[in-house]
Structure formats: structure tokens, C-alpha cells
PDB file of C-alpha atoms in Angstrom:
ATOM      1  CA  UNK A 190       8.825  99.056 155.676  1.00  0.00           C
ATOM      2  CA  UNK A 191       9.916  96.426 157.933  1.00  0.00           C
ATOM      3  CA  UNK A 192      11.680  92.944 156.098  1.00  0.00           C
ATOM      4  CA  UNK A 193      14.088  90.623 156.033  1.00  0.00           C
ATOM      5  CA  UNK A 194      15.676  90.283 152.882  1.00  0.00           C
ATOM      6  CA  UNK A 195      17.093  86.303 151.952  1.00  0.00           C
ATOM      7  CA  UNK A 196      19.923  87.128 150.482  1.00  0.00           C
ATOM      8  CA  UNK A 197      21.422  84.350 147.356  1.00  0.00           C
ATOM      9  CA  UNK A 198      25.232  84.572 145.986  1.00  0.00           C
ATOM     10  CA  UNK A 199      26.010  82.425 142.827  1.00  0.00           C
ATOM     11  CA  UNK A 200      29.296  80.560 142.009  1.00  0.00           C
ATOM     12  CA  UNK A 201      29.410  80.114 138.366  1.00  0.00           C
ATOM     13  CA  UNK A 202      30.878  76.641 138.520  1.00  0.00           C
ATOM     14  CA  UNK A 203      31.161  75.439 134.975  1.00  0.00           C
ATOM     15  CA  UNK A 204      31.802  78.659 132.900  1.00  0.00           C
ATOM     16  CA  UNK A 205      30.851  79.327 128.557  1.00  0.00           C
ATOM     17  CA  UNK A 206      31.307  76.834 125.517  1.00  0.00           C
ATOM     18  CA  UNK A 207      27.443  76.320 125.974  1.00  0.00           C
ATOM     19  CA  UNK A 208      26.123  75.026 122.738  1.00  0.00           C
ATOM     20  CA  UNK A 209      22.763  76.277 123.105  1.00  0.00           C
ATOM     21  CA  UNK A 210      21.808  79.344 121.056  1.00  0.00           C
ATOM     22  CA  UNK A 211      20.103  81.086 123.735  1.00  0.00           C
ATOM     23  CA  UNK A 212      19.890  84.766 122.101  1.00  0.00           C
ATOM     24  CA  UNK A 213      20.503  86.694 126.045  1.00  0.00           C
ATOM     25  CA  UNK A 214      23.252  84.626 127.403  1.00  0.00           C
ATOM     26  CA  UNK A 215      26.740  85.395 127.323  1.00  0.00           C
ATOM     27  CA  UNK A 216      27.703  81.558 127.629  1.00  0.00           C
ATOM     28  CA  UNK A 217      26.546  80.937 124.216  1.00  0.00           C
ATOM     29  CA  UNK A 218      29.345  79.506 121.894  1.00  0.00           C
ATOM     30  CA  UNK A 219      27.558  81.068 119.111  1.00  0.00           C
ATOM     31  CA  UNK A 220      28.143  84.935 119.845  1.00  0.00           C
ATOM     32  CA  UNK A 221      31.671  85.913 120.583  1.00  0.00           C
ATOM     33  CA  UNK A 222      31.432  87.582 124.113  1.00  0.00           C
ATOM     34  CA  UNK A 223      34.766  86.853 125.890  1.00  0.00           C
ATOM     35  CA  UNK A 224      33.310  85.849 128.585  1.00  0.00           C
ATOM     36  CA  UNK A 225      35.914  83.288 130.844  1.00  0.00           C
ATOM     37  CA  UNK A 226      35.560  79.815 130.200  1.00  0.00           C
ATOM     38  CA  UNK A 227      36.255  76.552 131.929  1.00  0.00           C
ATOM     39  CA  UNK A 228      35.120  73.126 132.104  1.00  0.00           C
ATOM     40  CA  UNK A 229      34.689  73.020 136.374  1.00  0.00           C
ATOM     41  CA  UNK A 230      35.602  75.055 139.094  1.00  0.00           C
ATOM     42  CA  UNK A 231      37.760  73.428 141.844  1.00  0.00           C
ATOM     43  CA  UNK A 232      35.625  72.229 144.743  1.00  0.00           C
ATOM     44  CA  UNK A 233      38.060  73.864 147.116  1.00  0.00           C
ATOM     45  CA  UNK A 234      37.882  77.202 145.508  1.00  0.00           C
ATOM     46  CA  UNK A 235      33.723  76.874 145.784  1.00  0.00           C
ATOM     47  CA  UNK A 236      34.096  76.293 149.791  1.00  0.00           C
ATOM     48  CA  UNK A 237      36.368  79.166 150.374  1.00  0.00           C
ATOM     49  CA  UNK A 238      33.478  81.577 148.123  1.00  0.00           C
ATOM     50  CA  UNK A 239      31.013  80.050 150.126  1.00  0.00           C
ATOM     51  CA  UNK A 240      32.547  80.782 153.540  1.00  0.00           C
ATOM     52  CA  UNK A 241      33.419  84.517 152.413  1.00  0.00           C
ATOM     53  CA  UNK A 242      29.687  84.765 151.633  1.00  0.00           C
ATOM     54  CA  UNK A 243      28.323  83.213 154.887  1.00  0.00           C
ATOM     55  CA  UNK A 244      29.970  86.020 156.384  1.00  0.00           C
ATOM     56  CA  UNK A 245      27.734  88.253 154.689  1.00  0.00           C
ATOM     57  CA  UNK A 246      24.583  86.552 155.838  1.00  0.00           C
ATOM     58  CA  UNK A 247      24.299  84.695 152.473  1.00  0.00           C
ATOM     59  CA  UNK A 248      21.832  82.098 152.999  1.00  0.00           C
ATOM     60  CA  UNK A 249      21.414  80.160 149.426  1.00  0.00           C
ATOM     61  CA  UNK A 250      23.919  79.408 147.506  1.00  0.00           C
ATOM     62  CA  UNK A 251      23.646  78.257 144.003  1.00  0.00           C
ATOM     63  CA  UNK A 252      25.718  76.126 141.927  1.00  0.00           C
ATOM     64  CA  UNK A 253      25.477  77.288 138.357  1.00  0.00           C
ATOM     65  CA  UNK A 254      27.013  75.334 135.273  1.00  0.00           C
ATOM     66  CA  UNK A 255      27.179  75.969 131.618  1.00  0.00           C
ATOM     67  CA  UNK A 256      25.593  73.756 128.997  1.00  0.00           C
ATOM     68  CA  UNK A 257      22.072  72.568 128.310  1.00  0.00           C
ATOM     69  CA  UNK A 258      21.186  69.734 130.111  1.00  0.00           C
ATOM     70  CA  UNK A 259      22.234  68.152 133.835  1.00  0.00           C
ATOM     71  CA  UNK A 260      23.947  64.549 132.702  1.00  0.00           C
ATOM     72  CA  UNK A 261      25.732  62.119 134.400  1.00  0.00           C
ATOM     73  CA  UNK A 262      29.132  63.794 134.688  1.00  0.00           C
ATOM     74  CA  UNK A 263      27.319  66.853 136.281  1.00  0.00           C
ATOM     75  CA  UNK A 264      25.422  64.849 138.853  1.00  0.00           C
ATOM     76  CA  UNK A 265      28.516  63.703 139.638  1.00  0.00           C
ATOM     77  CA  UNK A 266      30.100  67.176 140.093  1.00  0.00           C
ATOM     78  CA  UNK A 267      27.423  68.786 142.215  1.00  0.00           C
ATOM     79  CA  UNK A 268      27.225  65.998 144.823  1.00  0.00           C
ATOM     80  CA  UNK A 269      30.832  66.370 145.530  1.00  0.00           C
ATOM     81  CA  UNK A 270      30.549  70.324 146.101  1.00  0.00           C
ATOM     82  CA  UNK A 271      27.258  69.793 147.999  1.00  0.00           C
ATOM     83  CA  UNK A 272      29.110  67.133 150.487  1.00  0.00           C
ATOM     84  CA  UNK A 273      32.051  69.361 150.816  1.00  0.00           C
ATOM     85  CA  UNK A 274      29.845  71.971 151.558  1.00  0.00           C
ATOM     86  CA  UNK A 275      27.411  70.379 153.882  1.00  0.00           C
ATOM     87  CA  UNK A 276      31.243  68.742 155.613  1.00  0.00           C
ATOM     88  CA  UNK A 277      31.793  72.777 156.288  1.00  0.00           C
ATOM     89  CA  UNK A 278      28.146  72.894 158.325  1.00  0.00           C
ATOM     90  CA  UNK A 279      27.874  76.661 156.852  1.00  0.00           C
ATOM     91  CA  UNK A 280      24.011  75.606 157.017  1.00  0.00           C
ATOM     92  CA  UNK A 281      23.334  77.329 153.440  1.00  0.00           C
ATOM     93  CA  UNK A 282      20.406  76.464 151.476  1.00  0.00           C
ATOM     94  CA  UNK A 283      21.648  74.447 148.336  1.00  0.00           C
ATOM     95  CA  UNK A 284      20.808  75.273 144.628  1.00  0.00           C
ATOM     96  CA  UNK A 285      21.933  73.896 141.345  1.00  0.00           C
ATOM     97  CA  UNK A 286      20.671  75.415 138.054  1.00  0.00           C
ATOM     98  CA  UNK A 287      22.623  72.858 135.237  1.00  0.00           C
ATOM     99  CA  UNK A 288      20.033  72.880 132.735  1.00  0.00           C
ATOM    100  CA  UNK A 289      17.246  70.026 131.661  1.00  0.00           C
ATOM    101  CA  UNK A 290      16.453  67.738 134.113  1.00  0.00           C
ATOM    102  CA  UNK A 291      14.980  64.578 134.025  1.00  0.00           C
ATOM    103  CA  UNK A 292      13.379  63.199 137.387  1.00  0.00           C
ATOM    104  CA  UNK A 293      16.038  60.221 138.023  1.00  0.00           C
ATOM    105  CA  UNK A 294      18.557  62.786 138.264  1.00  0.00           C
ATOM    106  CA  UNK A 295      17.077  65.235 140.439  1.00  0.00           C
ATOM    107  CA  UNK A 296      16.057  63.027 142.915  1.00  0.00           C
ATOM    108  CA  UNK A 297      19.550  61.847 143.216  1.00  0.00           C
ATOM    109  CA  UNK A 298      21.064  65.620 143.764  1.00  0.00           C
ATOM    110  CA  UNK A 299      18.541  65.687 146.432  1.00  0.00           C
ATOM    111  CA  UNK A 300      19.566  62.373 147.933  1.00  0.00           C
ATOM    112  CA  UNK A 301      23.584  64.339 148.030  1.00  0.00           C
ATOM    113  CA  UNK A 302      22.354  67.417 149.540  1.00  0.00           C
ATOM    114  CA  UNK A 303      20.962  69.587 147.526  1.00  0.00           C
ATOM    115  CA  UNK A 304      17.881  71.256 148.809  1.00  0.00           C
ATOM    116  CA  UNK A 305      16.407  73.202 145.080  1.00  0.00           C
ATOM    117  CA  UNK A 306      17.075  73.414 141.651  1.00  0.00           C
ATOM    118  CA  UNK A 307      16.880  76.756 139.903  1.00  0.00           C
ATOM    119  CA  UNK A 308      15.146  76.227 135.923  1.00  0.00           C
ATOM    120  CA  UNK A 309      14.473  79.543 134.247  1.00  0.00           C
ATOM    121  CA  UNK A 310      11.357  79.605 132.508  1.00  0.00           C
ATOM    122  CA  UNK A 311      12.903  83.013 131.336  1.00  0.00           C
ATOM    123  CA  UNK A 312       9.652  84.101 129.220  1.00  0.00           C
ATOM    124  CA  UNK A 313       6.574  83.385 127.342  1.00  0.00           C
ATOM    125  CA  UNK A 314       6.141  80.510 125.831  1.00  0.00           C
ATOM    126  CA  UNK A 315       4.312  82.487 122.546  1.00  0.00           C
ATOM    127  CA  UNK A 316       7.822  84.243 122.816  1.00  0.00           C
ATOM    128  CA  UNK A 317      10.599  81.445 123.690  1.00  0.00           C
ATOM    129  CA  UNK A 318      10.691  80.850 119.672  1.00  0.00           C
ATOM    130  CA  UNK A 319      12.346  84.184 119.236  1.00  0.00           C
ATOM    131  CA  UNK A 320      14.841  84.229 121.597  1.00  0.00           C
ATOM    132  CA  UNK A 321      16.303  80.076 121.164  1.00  0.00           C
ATOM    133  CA  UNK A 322      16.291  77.743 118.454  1.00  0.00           C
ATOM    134  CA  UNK A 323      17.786  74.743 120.212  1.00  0.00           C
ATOM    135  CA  UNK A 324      15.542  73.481 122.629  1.00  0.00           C
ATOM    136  CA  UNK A 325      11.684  74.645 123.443  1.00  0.00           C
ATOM    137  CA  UNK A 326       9.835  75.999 126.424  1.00  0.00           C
ATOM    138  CA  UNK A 327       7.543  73.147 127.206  1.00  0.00           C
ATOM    139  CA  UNK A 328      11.450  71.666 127.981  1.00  0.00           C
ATOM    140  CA  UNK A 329      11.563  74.021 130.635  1.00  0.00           C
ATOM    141  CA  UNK A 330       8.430  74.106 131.845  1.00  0.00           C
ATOM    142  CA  UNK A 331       8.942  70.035 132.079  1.00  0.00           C
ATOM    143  CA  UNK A 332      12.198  70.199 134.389  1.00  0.00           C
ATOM    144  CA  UNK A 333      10.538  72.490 136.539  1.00  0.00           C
ATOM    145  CA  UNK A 334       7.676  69.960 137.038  1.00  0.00           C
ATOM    146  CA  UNK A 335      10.154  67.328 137.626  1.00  0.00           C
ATOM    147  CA  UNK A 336      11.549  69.352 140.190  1.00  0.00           C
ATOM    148  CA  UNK A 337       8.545  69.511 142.059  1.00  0.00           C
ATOM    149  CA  UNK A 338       7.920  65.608 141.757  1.00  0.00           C
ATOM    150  CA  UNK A 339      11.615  65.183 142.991  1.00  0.00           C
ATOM    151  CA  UNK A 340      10.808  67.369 146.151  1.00  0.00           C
ATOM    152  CA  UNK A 341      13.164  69.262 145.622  1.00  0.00           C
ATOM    153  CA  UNK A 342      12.603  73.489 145.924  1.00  0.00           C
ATOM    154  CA  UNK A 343      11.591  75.271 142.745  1.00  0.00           C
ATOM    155  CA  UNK A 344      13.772  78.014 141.895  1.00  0.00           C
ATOM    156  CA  UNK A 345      12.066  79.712 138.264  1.00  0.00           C
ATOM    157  CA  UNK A 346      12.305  83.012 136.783  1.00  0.00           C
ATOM    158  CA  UNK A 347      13.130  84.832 134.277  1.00  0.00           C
ATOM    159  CA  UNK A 348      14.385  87.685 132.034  1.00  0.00           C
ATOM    160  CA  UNK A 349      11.953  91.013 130.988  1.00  0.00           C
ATOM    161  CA  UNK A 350      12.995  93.539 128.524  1.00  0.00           C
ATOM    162  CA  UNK A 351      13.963  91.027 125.580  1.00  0.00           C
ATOM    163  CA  UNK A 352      11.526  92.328 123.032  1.00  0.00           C
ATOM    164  CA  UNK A 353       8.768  90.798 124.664  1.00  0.00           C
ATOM    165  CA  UNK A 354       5.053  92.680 124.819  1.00  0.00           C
ATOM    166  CA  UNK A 355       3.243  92.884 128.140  1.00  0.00           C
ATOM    167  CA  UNK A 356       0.787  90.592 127.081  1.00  0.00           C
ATOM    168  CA  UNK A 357       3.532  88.326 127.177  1.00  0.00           C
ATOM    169  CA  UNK A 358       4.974  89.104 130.478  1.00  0.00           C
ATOM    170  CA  UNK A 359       1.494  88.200 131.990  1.00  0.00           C
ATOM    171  CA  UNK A 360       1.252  84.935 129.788  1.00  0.00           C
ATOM    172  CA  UNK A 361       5.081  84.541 131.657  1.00  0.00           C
ATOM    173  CA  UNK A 362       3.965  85.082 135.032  1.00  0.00           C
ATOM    174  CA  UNK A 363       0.727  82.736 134.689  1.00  0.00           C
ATOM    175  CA  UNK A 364       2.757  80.084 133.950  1.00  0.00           C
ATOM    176  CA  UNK A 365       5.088  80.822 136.832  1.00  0.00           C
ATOM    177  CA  UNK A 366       2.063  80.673 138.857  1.00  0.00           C
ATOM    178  CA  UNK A 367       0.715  77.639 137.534  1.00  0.00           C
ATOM    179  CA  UNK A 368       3.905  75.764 139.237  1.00  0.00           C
ATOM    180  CA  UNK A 369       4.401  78.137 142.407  1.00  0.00           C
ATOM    181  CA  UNK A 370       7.500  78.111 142.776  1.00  0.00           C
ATOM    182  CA  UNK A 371       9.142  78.714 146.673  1.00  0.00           C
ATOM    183  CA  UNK A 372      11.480  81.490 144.840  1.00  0.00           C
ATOM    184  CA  UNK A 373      11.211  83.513 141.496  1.00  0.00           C
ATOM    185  CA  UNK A 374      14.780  85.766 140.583  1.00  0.00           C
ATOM    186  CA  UNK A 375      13.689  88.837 138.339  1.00  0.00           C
ATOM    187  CA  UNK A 376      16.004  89.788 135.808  1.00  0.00           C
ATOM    188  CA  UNK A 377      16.659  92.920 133.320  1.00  0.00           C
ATOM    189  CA  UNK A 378      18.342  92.077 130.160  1.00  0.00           C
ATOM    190  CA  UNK A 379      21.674  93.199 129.699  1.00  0.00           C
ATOM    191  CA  UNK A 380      22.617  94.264 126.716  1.00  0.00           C
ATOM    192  CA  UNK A 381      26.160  93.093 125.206  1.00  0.00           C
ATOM    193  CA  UNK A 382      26.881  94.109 121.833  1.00  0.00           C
ATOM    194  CA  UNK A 383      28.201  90.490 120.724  1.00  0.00           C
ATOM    195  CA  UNK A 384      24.380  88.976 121.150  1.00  0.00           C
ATOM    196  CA  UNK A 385      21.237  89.254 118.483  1.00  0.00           C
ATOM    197  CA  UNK A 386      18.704  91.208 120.942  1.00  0.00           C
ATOM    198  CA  UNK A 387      19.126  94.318 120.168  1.00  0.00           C
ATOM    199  CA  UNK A 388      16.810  96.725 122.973  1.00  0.00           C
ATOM    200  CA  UNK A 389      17.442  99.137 124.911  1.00  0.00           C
ATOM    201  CA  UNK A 390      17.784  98.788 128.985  1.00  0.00           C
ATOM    202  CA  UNK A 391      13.959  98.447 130.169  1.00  0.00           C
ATOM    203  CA  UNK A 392      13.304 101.744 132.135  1.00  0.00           C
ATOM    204  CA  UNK A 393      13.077 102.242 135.617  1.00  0.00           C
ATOM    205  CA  UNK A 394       9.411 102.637 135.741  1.00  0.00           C
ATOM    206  CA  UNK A 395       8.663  99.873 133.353  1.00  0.00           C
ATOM    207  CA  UNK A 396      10.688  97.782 135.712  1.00  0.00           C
ATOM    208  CA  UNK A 397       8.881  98.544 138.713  1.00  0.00           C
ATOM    209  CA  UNK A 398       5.549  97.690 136.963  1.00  0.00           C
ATOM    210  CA  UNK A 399       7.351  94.406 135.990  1.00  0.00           C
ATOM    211  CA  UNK A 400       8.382  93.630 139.715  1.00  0.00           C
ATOM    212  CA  UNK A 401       4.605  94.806 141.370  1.00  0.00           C
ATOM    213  CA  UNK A 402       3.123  92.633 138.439  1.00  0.00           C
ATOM    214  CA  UNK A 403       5.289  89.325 139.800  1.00  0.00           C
ATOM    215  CA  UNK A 404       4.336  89.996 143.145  1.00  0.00           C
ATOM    216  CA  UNK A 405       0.878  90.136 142.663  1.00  0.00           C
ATOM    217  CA  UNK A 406       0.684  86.940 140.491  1.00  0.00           C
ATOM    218  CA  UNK A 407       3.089  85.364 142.922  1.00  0.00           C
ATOM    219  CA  UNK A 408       2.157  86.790 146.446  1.00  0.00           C
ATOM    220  CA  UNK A 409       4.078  84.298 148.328  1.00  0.00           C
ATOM    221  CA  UNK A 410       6.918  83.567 146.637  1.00  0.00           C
ATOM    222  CA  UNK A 411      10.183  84.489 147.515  1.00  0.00           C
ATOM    223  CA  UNK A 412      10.464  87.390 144.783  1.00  0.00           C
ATOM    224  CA  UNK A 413      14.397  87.830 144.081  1.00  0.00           C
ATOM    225  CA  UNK A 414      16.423  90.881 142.175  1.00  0.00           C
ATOM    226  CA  UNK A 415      19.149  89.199 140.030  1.00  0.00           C
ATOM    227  CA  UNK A 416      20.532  90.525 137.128  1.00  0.00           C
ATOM    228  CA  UNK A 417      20.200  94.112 135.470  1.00  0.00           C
ATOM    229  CA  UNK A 418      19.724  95.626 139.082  1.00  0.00           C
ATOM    230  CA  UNK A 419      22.516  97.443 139.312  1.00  0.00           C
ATOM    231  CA  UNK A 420      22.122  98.785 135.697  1.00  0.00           C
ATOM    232  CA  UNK A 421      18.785  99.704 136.155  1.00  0.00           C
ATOM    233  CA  UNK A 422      18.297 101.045 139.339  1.00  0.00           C
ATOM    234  CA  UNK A 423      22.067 102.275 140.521  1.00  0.00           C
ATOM    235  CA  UNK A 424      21.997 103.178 143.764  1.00  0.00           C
ATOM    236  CA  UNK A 425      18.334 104.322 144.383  1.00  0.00           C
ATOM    237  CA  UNK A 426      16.823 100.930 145.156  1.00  0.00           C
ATOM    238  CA  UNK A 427      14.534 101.695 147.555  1.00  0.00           C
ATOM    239  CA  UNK A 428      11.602 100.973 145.389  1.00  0.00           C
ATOM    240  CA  UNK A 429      12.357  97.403 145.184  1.00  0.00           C
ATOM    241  CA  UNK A 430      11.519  96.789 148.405  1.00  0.00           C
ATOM    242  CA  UNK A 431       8.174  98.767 148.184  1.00  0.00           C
ATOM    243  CA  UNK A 432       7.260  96.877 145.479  1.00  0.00           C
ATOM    244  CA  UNK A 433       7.410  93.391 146.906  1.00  0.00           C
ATOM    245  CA  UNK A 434      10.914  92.315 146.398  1.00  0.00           C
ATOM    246  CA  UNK A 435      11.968  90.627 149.377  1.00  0.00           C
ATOM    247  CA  UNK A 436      15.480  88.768 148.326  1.00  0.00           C
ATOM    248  CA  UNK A 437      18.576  89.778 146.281  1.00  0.00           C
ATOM    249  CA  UNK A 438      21.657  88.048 144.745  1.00  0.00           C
ATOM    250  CA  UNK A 439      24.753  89.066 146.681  1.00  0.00           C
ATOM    251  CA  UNK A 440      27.858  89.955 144.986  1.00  0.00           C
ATOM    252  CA  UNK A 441      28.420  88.622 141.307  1.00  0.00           C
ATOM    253  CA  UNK A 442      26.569  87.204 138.982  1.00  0.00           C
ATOM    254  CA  UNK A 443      27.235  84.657 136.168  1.00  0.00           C
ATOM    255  CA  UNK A 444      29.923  86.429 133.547  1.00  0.00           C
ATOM    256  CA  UNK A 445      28.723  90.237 135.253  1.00  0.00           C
ATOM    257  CA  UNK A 446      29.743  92.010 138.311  1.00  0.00           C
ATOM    258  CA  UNK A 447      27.435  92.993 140.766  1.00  0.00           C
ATOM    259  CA  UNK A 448      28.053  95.874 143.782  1.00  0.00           C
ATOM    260  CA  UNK A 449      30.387  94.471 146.295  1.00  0.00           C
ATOM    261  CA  UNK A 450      28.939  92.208 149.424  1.00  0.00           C
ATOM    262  CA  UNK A 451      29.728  95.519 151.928  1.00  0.00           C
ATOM    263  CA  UNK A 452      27.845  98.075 150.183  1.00  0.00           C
ATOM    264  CA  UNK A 453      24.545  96.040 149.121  1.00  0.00           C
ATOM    265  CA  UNK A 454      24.150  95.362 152.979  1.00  0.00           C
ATOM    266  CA  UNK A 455      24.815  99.006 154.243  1.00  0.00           C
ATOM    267  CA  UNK A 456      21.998  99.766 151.429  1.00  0.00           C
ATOM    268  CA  UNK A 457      19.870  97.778 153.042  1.00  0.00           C
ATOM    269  CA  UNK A 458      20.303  98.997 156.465  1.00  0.00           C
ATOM    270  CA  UNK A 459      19.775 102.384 155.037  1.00  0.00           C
ATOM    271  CA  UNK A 460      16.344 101.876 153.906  1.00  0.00           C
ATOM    272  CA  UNK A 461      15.527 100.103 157.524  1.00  0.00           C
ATOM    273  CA  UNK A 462      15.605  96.627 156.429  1.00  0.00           C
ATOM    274  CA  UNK A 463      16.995  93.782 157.839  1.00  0.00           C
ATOM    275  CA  UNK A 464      19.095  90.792 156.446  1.00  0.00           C
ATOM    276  CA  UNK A 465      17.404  87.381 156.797  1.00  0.00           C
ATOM    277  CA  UNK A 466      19.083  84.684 159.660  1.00  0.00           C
ATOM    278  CA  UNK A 467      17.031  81.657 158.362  1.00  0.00           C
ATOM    279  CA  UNK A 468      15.684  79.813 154.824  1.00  0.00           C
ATOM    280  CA  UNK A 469      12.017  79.725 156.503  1.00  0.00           C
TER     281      UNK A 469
END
């Protein structure tokens, strides 16, 4: 089983007070989760995350804020980190992921240095109803079209085990297909007792068949583990691999802690693999 694995760390730049009612996300203003809020991160404190990560062999880097849509104010924002960053010639791939997206906007992140944007489809559009009120799928589905049409990379994914059937994790995935995306995270719902979905953590099994069923609807994507991994799969996560995963987020994720930098990487050299030197 010989690989390279990309490996992705996020910095949660613009944290909670997100007005959308999105029924799995922490952020939410309308469930109570305690999560740490704030309105930006300083750019400084971004660089230094970014330069601890490098070290790692972190190779994309996403810039995640709270809220549902990227506006002016935002643009704004990410240029800035993406010029300090680029100033610091760390040579990371550069994500945002700030919400809806209209085509003006995204083209202008690109012209300041980012290289994708990361838009969740997160599930089934027969499905989306259940899980948010406050904006629609076909919202998402558009900002990842004007992603492509901006030129920018096309980071979409999503969430299994929110209630959803597995007809609707195939509708999911078709959809994913239909705009190929260059890199697809795979997430397992986490449960927190302050949000509506109430389900238990999606077994290990169940989320193997999940993962083999991505991979063969997306066979060339760049198929990502994100969230849930750890909770899932603890320390066995050998299967992964087998099953066509071929890139994980390093370190923490948005408002949950991930296994530290040191001991994801001696995993991986324990199962044979190697850690990816280039975006390509």
C-alpha cells in the first residue's frame, strides 16, 4: 500500500455568532454550544500556525470563517492573510471556505492569492431541508459552480451520519460528481448535545462503506478524512487508506481537537505510507 498522503491543517479564522441555523454546526448562534467566538483572528497569529504546520509537511492550508456568506469585509480579510502568507514563501496551497460566493468575489480572492475555495455541499439535496432552514442547497451547489468559473480549485464535501438514508448518500455523491471537484473532505457527524440531530456516531463499518462509495464515484479526486476520524476510527486507521483515502486534515479542526501533528505522521509511517512534498 504505497501513497502519499496531502496532508490539510485548518485555521478557524473568524470563530461562532453564525446566524445560520445549520442543525450540525457548532457555530450556530441558535444552539448554545460554548464554542469560542471572535470576530477575526490576527493575521500574525495565522502566519506563525502556518509555519508550525509547514513543519509538519502541511501542504494546504485553509482559511475558515464563520457566517453565511463571503462579503466585502471578508474579501478584504482573506487577501491580507493570503499576501502575508504568500510574503512568508511557505509555498502552501491556499483555501478559503467563508460561505456563499458570488463569482465577482471569487475571482478577486484568486487575483490575492488564493489558489481554492472549499463549499460544502454537506448532503442531499432531497435531505438539505431537514438539516437548515436558512438558506437552500441549490445555494451551495451555485457557489461551487462559481468556483469553477472563477478558476479557482473546488474544495466540496460533506457530512454522513446526519439521519440521512443511503439512497441519499448516493444522490450526495452524484452531485459531487457532477462538479468534480480537485478535493472532497469526508466527514462523520459529531454529536454535541446542544444541537437538534440527535444519532448516534455512524459505525466503523458503515463508515468504510461511506469512504469506498466516495472513491468510487469520485476516482480521482483528492478524497480527504476531516472530521469524526478520530471518534470513529481511534487509532486503528489503517483502513482508510485501503479504502481510497489519500489526504487528511492535520491537527485541529474548526471548534474540535484532532490528534496532535506528531502522532498522525508516525501513524502514517506505521502503515508504510508516505507524506506528500507537492500539491500535484
Amino acid at each position: 500500500m504505497k501513497k502519499d498522503i496531502f496532508l490539510c491543517s485548518i485555521s478557524n479564522v473568524s470563530s461562532g455568532n453564525c446566524a445560520e441555523d445549520c442543525a450540525y454546526c457548532t457555530q450556530s448562534v441558535h444552539y448554545k454550544t460554548g464554542v469560542e467566538t471572535y470576530k477575526t483572528k490576527p493575521i500574525p497569529t495565522i502566519v506563525q500556525e502556518a509555519k508550525r504546520l509547514k513543519e509538519f509537511g502541511t501542504l494546504g492550508f485553509c482559511l475558515v470563517t464563520s457566517g453565511r456568506e463571503l462579503d466585502s469585509q471578508k474579501c478584504d480579510y482573506i487577501a491580507s492573510i493570503a499576501h502575508a502568507l504568500k510574503a512568508e514563501k511557505l509555498d502552501l496551497h491556499l483555501i478559503a471556505c467563508c460561505g456563499r460566493a458570488d463569482l465577482d468575489s471569487l475571482r478577486y480572492l484568486k487575483n490575492n492569492g488564493i489558489d481554492s475555495y472549499n463549499h460544502n455541499l454537506e448532503t442531499a439535496q432531497s435531505f438539505f431541508g431537514k438539516i437548515c432552514s436558512t438558506h437552500t442547497w441549490e445555494e451551495r451547489y451555485q457557489t461551487c459552480q462559481n468556483t469553477l468559473k472563477a478558476e479557482l480549485g473546488l474544495c466540496s464535501g460533506g457530512i454522513f451520519g446526519l439521519g440521512e438514508s443511503w439512497d441519499q448518500r448516493i444522490e450526495f455523491l452524484e452531485a459531487l460528481k457532477s462538479l468534480q471537484p480537485h478535493s472532497t473532505p469526508i466527514n462523520f457527524f459529531i454529536n454535541n448535545k446542544a444541537l437538534p440531530i440527535v444519532q448516534n456516531t455512524i459505525s466503523r463499518d458503515e463508515a468504510l462503506e461511506c469512504i469506498a462509495m466516495a472513491r468510487g464515484y469520485l476516482p480521482h479526486v483528492r478524497l480527504m478524512i476531516a472530521g469524526g476520524r478520530e471518534l470513529v476510527f481511534g487509532n486503528e486507521q489503517k483502513d482508510l487508506y485501503e479504502n481510497g483515502v489519500n489526504a487528511i486534515v492535520l491537527g485541529d479542526y474548526l471548534t474540535t481537537r484532532g490528534h496532535t501533528p506528531q502522532s498522525d505522521i508516525a501513524r502514517l509511517k506505521s502503515y508504510g505510507l508516505d507524506i506528500a512534498t507537492t500539491c500535484h
